[in-house]
PDB file of C-alpha atoms in Angstrom:
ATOM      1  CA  UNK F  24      26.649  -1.501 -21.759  1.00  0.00           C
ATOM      2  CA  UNK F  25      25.502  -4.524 -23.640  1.00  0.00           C
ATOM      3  CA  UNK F  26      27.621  -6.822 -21.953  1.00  0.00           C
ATOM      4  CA  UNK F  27      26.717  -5.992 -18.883  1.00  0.00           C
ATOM      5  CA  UNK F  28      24.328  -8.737 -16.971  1.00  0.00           C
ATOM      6  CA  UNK F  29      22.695  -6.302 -14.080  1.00  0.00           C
ATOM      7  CA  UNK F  30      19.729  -5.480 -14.763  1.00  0.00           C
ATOM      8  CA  UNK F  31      19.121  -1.171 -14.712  1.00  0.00           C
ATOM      9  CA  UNK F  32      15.973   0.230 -13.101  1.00  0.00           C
ATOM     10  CA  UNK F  33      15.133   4.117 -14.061  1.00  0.00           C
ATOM     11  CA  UNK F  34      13.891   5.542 -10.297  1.00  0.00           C
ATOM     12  CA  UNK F  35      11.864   8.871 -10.699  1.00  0.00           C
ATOM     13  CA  UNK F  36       8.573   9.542  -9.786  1.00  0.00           C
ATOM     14  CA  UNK F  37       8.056  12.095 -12.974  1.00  0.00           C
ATOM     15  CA  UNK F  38       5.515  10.512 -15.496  1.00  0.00           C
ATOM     16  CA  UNK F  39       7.128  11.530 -18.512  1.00  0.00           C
ATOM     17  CA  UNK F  40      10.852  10.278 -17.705  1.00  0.00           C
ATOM     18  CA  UNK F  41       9.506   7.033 -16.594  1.00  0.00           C
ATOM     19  CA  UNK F  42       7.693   6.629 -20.467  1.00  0.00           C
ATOM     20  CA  UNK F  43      10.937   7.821 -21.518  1.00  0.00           C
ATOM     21  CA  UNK F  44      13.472   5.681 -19.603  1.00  0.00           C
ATOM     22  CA  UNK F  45      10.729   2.599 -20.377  1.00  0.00           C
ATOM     23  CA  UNK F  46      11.017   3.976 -24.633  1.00  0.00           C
ATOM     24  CA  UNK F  47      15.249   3.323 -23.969  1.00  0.00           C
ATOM     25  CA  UNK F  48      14.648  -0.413 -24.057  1.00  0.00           C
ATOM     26  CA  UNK F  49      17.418  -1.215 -21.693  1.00  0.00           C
ATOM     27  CA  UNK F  50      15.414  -0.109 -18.516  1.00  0.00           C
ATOM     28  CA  UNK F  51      14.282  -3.367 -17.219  1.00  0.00           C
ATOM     29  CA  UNK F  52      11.860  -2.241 -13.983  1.00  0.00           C
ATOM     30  CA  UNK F  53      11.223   1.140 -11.970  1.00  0.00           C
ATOM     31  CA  UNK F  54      11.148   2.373  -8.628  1.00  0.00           C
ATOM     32  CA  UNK F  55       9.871   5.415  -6.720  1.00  0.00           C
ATOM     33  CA  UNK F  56       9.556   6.721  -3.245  1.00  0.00           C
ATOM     34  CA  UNK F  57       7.934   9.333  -0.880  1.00  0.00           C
ATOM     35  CA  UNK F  58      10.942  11.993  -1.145  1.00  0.00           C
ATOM     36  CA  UNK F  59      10.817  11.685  -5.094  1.00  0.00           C
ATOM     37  CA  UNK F  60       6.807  11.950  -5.026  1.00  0.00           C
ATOM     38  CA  UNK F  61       7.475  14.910  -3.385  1.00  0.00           C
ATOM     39  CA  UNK F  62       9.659  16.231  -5.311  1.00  0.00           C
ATOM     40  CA  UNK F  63       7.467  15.470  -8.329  1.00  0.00           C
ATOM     41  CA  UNK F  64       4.595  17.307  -6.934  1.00  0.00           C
ATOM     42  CA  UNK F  65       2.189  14.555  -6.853  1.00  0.00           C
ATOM     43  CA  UNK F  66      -1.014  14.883  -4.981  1.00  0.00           C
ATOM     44  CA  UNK F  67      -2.573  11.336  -5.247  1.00  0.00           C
ATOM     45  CA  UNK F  68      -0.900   8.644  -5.241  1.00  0.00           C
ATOM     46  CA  UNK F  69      -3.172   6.087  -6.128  1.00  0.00           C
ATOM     47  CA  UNK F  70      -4.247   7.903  -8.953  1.00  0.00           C
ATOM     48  CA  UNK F  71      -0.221   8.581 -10.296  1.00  0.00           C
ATOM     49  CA  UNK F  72       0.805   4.893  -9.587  1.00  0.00           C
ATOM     50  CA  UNK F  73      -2.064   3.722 -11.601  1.00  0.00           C
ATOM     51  CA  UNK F  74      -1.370   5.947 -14.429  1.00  0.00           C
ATOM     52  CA  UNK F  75       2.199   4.854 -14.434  1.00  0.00           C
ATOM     53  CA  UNK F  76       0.854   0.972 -14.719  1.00  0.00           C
ATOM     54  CA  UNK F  77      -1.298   1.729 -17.960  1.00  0.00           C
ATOM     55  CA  UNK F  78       2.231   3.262 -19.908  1.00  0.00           C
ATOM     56  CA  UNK F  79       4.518   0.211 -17.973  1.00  0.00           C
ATOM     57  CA  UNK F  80       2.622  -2.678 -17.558  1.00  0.00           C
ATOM     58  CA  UNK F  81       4.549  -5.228 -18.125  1.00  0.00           C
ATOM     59  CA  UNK F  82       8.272  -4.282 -16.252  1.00  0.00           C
ATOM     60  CA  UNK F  83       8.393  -4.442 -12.038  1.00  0.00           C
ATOM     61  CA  UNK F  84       7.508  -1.406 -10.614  1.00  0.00           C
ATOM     62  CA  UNK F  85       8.002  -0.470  -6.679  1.00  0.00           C
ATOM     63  CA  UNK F  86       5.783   1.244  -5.069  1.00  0.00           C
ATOM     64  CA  UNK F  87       6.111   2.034  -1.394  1.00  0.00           C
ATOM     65  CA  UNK F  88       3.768   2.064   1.595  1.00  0.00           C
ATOM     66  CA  UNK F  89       2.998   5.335   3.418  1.00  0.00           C
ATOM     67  CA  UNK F  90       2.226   5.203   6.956  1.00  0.00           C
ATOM     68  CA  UNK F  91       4.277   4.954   9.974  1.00  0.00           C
ATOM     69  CA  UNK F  92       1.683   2.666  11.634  1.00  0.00           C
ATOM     70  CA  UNK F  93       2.367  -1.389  10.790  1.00  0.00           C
ATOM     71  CA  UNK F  94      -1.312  -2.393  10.944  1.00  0.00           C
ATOM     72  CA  UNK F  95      -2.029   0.097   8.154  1.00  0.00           C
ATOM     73  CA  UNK F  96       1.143  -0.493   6.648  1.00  0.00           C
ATOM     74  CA  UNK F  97      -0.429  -3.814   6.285  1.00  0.00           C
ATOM     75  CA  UNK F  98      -3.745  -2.808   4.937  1.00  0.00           C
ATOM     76  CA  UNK F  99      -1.927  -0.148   2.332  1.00  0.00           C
ATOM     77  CA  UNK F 100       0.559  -3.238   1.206  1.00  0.00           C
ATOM     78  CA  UNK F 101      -2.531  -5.564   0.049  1.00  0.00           C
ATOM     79  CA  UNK F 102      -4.013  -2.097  -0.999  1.00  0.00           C
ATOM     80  CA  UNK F 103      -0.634  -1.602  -3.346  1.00  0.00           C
ATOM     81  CA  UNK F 104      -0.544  -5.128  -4.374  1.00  0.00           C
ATOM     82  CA  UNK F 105      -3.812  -4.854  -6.061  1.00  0.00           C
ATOM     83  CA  UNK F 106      -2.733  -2.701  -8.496  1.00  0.00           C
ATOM     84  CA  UNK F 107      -1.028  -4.958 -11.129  1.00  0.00           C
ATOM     85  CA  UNK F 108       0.930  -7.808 -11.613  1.00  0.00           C
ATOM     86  CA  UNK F 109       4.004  -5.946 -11.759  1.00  0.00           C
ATOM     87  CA  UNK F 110       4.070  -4.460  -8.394  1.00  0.00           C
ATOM     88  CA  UNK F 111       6.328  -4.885  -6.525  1.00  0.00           C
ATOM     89  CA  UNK F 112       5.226  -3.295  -2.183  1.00  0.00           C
ATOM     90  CA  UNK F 113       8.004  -1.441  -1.152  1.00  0.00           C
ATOM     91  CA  UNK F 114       8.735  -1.956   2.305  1.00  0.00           C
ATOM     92  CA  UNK F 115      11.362   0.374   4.906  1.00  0.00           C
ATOM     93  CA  UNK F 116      13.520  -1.619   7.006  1.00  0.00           C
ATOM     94  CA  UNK F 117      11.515  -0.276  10.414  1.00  0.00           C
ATOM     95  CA  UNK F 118       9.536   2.878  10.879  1.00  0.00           C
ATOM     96  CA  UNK F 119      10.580   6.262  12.030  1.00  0.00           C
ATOM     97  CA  UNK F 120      10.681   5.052  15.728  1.00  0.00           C
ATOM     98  CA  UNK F 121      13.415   2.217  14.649  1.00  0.00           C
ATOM     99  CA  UNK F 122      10.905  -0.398  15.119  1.00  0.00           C
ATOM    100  CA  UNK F 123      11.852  -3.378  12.820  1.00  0.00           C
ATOM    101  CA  UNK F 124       9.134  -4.386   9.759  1.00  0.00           C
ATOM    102  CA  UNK F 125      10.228  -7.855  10.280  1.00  0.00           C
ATOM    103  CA  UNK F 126       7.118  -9.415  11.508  1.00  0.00           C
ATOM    104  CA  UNK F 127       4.735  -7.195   8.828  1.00  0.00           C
ATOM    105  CA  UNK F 128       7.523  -8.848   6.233  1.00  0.00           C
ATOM    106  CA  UNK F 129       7.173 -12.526   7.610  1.00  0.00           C
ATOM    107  CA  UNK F 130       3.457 -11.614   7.396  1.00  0.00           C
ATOM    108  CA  UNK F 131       2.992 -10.291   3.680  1.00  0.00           C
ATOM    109  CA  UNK F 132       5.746 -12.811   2.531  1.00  0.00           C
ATOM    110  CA  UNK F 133       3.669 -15.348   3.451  1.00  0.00           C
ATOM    111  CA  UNK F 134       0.999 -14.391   1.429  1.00  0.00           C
ATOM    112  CA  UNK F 135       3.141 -14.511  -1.842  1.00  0.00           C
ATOM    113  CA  UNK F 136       3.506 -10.935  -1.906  1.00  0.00           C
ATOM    114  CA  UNK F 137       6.462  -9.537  -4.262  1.00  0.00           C
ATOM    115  CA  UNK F 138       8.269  -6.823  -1.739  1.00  0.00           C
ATOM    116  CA  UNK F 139      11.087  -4.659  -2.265  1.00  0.00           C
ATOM    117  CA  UNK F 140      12.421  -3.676   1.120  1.00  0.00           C
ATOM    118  CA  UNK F 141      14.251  -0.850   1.160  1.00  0.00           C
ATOM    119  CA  UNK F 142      16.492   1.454   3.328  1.00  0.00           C
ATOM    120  CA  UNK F 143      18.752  -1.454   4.119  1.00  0.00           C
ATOM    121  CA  UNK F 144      22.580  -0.222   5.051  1.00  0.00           C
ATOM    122  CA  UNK F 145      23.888  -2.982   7.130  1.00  0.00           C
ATOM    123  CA  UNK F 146      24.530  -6.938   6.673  1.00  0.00           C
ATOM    124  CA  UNK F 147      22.740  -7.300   9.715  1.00  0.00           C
ATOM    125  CA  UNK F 148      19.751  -6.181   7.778  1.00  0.00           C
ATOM    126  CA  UNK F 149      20.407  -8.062   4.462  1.00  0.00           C
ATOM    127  CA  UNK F 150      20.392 -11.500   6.521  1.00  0.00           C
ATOM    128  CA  UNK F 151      17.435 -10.711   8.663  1.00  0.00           C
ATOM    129  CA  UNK F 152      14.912  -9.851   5.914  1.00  0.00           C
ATOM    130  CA  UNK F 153      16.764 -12.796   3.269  1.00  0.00           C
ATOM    131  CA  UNK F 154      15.726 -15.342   6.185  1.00  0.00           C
ATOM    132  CA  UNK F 155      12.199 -13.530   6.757  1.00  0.00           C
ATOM    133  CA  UNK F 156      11.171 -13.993   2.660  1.00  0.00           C
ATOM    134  CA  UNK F 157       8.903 -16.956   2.129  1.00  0.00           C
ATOM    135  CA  UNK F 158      10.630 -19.977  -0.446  1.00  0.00           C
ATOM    136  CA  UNK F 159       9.174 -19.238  -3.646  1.00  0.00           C
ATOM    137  CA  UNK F 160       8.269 -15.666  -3.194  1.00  0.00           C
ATOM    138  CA  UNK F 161       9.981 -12.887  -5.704  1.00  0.00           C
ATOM    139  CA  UNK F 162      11.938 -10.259  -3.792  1.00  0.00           C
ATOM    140  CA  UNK F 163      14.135  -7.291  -3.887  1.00  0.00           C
ATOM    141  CA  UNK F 164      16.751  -6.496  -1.156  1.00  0.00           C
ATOM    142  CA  UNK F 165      17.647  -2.385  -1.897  1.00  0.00           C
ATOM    143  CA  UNK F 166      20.495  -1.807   0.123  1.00  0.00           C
ATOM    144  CA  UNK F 167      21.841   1.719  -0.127  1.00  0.00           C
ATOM    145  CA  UNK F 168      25.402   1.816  -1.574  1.00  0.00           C
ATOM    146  CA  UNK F 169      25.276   5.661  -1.954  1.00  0.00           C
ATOM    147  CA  UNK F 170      24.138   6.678   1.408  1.00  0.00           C
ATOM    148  CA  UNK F 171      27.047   4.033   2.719  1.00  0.00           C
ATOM    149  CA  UNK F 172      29.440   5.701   0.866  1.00  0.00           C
ATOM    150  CA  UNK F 173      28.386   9.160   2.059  1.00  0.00           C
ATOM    151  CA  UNK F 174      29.555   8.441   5.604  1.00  0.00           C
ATOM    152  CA  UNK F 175      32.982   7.662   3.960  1.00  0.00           C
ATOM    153  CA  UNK F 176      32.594   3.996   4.099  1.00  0.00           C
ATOM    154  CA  UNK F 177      33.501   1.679   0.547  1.00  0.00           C
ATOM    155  CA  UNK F 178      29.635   0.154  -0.243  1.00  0.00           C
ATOM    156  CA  UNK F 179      31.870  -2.545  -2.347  1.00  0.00           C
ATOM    157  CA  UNK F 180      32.877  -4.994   0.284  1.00  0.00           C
ATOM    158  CA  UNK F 181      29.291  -4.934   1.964  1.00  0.00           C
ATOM    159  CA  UNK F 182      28.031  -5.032  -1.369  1.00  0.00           C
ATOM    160  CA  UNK F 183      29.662  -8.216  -2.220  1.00  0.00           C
ATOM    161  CA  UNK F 184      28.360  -9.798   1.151  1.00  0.00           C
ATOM    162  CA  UNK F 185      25.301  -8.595   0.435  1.00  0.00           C
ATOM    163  CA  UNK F 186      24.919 -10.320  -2.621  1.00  0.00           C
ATOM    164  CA  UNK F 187      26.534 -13.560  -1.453  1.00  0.00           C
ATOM    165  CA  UNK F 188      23.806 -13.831   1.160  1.00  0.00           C
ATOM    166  CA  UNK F 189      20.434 -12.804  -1.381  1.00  0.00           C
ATOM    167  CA  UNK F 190      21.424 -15.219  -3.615  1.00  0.00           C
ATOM    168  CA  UNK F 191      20.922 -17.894  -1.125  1.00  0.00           C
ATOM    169  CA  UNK F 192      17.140 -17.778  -1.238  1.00  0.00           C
ATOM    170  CA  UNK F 193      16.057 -18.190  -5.223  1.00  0.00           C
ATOM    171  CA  UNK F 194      13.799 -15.274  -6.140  1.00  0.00           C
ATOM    172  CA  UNK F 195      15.413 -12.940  -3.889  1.00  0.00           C
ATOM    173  CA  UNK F 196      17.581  -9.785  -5.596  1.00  0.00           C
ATOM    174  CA  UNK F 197      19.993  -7.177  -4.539  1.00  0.00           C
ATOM    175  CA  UNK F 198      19.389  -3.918  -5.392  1.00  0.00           C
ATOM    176  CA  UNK F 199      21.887  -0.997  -5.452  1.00  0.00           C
ATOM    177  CA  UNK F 200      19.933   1.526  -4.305  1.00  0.00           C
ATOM    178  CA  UNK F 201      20.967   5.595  -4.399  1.00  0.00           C
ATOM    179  CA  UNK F 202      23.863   5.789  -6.952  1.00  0.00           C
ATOM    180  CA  UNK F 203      25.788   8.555  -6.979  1.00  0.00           C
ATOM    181  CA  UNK F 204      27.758   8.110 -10.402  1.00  0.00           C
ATOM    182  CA  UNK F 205      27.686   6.347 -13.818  1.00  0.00           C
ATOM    183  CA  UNK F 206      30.758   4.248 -12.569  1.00  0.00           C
ATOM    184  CA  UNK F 207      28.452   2.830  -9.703  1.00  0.00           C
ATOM    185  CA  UNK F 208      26.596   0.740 -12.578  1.00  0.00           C
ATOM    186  CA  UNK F 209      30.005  -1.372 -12.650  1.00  0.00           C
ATOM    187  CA  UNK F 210      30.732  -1.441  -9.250  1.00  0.00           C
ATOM    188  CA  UNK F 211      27.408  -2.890  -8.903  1.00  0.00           C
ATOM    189  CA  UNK F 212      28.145  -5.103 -11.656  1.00  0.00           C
ATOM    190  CA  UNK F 213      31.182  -6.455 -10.275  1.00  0.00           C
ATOM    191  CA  UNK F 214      29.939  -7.056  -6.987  1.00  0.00           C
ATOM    192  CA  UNK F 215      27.312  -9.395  -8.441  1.00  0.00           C
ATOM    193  CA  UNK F 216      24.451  -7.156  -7.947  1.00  0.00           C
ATOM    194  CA  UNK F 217      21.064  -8.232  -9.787  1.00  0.00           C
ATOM    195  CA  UNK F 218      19.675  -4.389  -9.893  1.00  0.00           C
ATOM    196  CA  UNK F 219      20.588  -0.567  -9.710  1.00  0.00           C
ATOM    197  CA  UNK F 220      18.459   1.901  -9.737  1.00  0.00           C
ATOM    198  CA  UNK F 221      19.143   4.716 -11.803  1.00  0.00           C
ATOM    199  CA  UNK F 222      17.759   8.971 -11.526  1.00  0.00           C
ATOM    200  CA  UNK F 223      17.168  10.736 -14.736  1.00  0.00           C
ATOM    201  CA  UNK F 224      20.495  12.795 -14.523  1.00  0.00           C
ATOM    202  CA  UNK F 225      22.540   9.060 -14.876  1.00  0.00           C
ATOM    203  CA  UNK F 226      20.343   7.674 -17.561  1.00  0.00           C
ATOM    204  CA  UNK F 227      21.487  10.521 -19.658  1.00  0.00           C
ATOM    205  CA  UNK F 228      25.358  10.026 -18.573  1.00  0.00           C
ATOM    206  CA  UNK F 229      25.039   6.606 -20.264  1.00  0.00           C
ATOM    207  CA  UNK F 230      26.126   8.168 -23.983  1.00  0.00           C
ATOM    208  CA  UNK F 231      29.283   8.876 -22.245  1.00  0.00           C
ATOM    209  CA  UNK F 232      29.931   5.175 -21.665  1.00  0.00           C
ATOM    210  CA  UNK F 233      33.626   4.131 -24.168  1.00  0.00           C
ATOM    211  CA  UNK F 234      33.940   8.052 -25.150  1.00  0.00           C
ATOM    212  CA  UNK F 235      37.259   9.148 -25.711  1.00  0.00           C
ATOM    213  CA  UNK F 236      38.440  11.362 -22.442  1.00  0.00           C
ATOM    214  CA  UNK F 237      40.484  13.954 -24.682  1.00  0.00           C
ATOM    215  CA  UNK F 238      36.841  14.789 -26.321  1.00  0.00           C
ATOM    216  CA  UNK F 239      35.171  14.895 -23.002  1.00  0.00           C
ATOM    217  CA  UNK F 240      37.929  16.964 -21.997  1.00  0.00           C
ATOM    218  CA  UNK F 241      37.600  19.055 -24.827  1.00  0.00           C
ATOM    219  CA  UNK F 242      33.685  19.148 -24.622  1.00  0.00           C
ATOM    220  CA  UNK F 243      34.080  20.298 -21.087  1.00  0.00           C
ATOM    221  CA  UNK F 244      36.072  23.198 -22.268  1.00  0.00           C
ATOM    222  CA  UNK F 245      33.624  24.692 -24.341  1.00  0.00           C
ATOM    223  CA  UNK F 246      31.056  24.374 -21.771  1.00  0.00           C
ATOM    224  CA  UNK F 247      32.810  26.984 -20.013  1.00  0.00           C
ATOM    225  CA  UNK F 248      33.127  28.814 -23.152  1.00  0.00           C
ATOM    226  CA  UNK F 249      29.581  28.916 -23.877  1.00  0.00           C
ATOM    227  CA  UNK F 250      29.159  29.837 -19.778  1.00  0.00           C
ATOM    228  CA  UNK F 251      31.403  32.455 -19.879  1.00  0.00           C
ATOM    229  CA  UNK F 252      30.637  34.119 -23.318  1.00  0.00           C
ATOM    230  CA  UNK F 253      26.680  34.361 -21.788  1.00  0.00           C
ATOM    231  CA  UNK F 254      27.647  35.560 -18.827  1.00  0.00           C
ATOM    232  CA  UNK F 255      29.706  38.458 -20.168  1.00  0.00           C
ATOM    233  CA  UNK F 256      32.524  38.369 -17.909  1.00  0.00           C
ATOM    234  CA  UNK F 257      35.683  39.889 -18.724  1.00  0.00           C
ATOM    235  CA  UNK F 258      39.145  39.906 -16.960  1.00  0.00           C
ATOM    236  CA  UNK F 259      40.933  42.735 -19.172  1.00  0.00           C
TER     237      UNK F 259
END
């Protein structure tokens, strides 16, 4: 894991794994979203992303905009980016109607805004919002390898593109976004991503990283053991 150059986000919207995942030392920035805010149970969100800024103050953080509208998109963005020097304004693609950010993009990119825009599946995409980001702005381009692969497609290829076309415009990053596996961290790798964000459950697959498969194999094993002996089930 040391010799690897991407850099690993934790992504989580629980307080305490994000002070935990920060304590590893190899997590290098965090993101979050609506769906995991949900998840989490959080009820303000001002309130929980500030909180999160006084334990991580000093690694990127994403935070993402709410509304469907653009014109209060905008006004929650400069809201967002008043939070810290850290943040980064996490941006969708387009709303729920399809209709593209683009133009809110050009529009906070101009004002030196870091953004992370997000929800990005196609090449199409990556190019559009690469040419949209202002020269000397900082941005992150999450496209989502996991949801690709989901329709039975191979993220790799369109990875590799992907990458090939952020790294055109210094400051600008690709992000693998919604891993599915540990292994994902070296596909990512290999197609020259700059990011991945990572869930709790793969953080904690990252011990497994050079084991030996016959004691995985063998540790697997006695996870059914201990299943089966508290279960009480018997064949004869």
């Amino acid at each position: 894991m040391e010799n690897l150059k991407i850099k690993i986000f934790a992504d989580g919207a629980v307080l305490k794994d994000m002070i935990k995942a920060y304590q590893l030392g190899i997590i290098k920035g965090f993101t979050t979203n609506p769906s995991l805010m949900k998840q989490a149970g959080i009820k303000n969100y001002e309130e929980f992303s500030r909180e999160v800024l006084k334990y991580i103050p000093d690694r990127p953080i994403s935070f993402e905009v709410f509304s469907d509208d653009f014109v209060v998109m905008e006004e929650e963005a400069k809201r967002i980016a008043s939070w810290g020097e850290n943040v980064y304004i996490k941006i969708p693609i387009t709303n729920s109607k399809g209709e593209s950010s683009i133009p809110l993009i050009k529009k906070l990119s101009a004002l030196g805004f870091s953004l992370n825009i997000t929800a990005i599946l196609t090449l199409n995409q990556v190019r559009e919002v690469v040419d949209t980001f202002v020269e000397g702005t900082n941005n992150v381009v999450s496209v989502f390898a996991g949801r690709i692969a989901d329709s039975g497609v191979d993220p790799v290829p369109l990875m590799k593109e992907a990458a090939a076309i952020c790294h055109e415009k210094a400051g600008t990053e690709l992000l693998w976004a919604s891993p599915r596996e540990l292994l994902n961290i070296f596909q990512a790798e290999e197609c020259q991503c700059d990011i991945i964000t990572c869930t709790p459950a793969i953080l904690d697959k990252i011990s497994n990283v050079g084991k030996n498969l016959e004691q995985i194999s063998l540790e697997t094993v006695q996870m059914f053991n201990r299943d089966i002996q508290a279960l009480g089930y018997s064949i004869v």
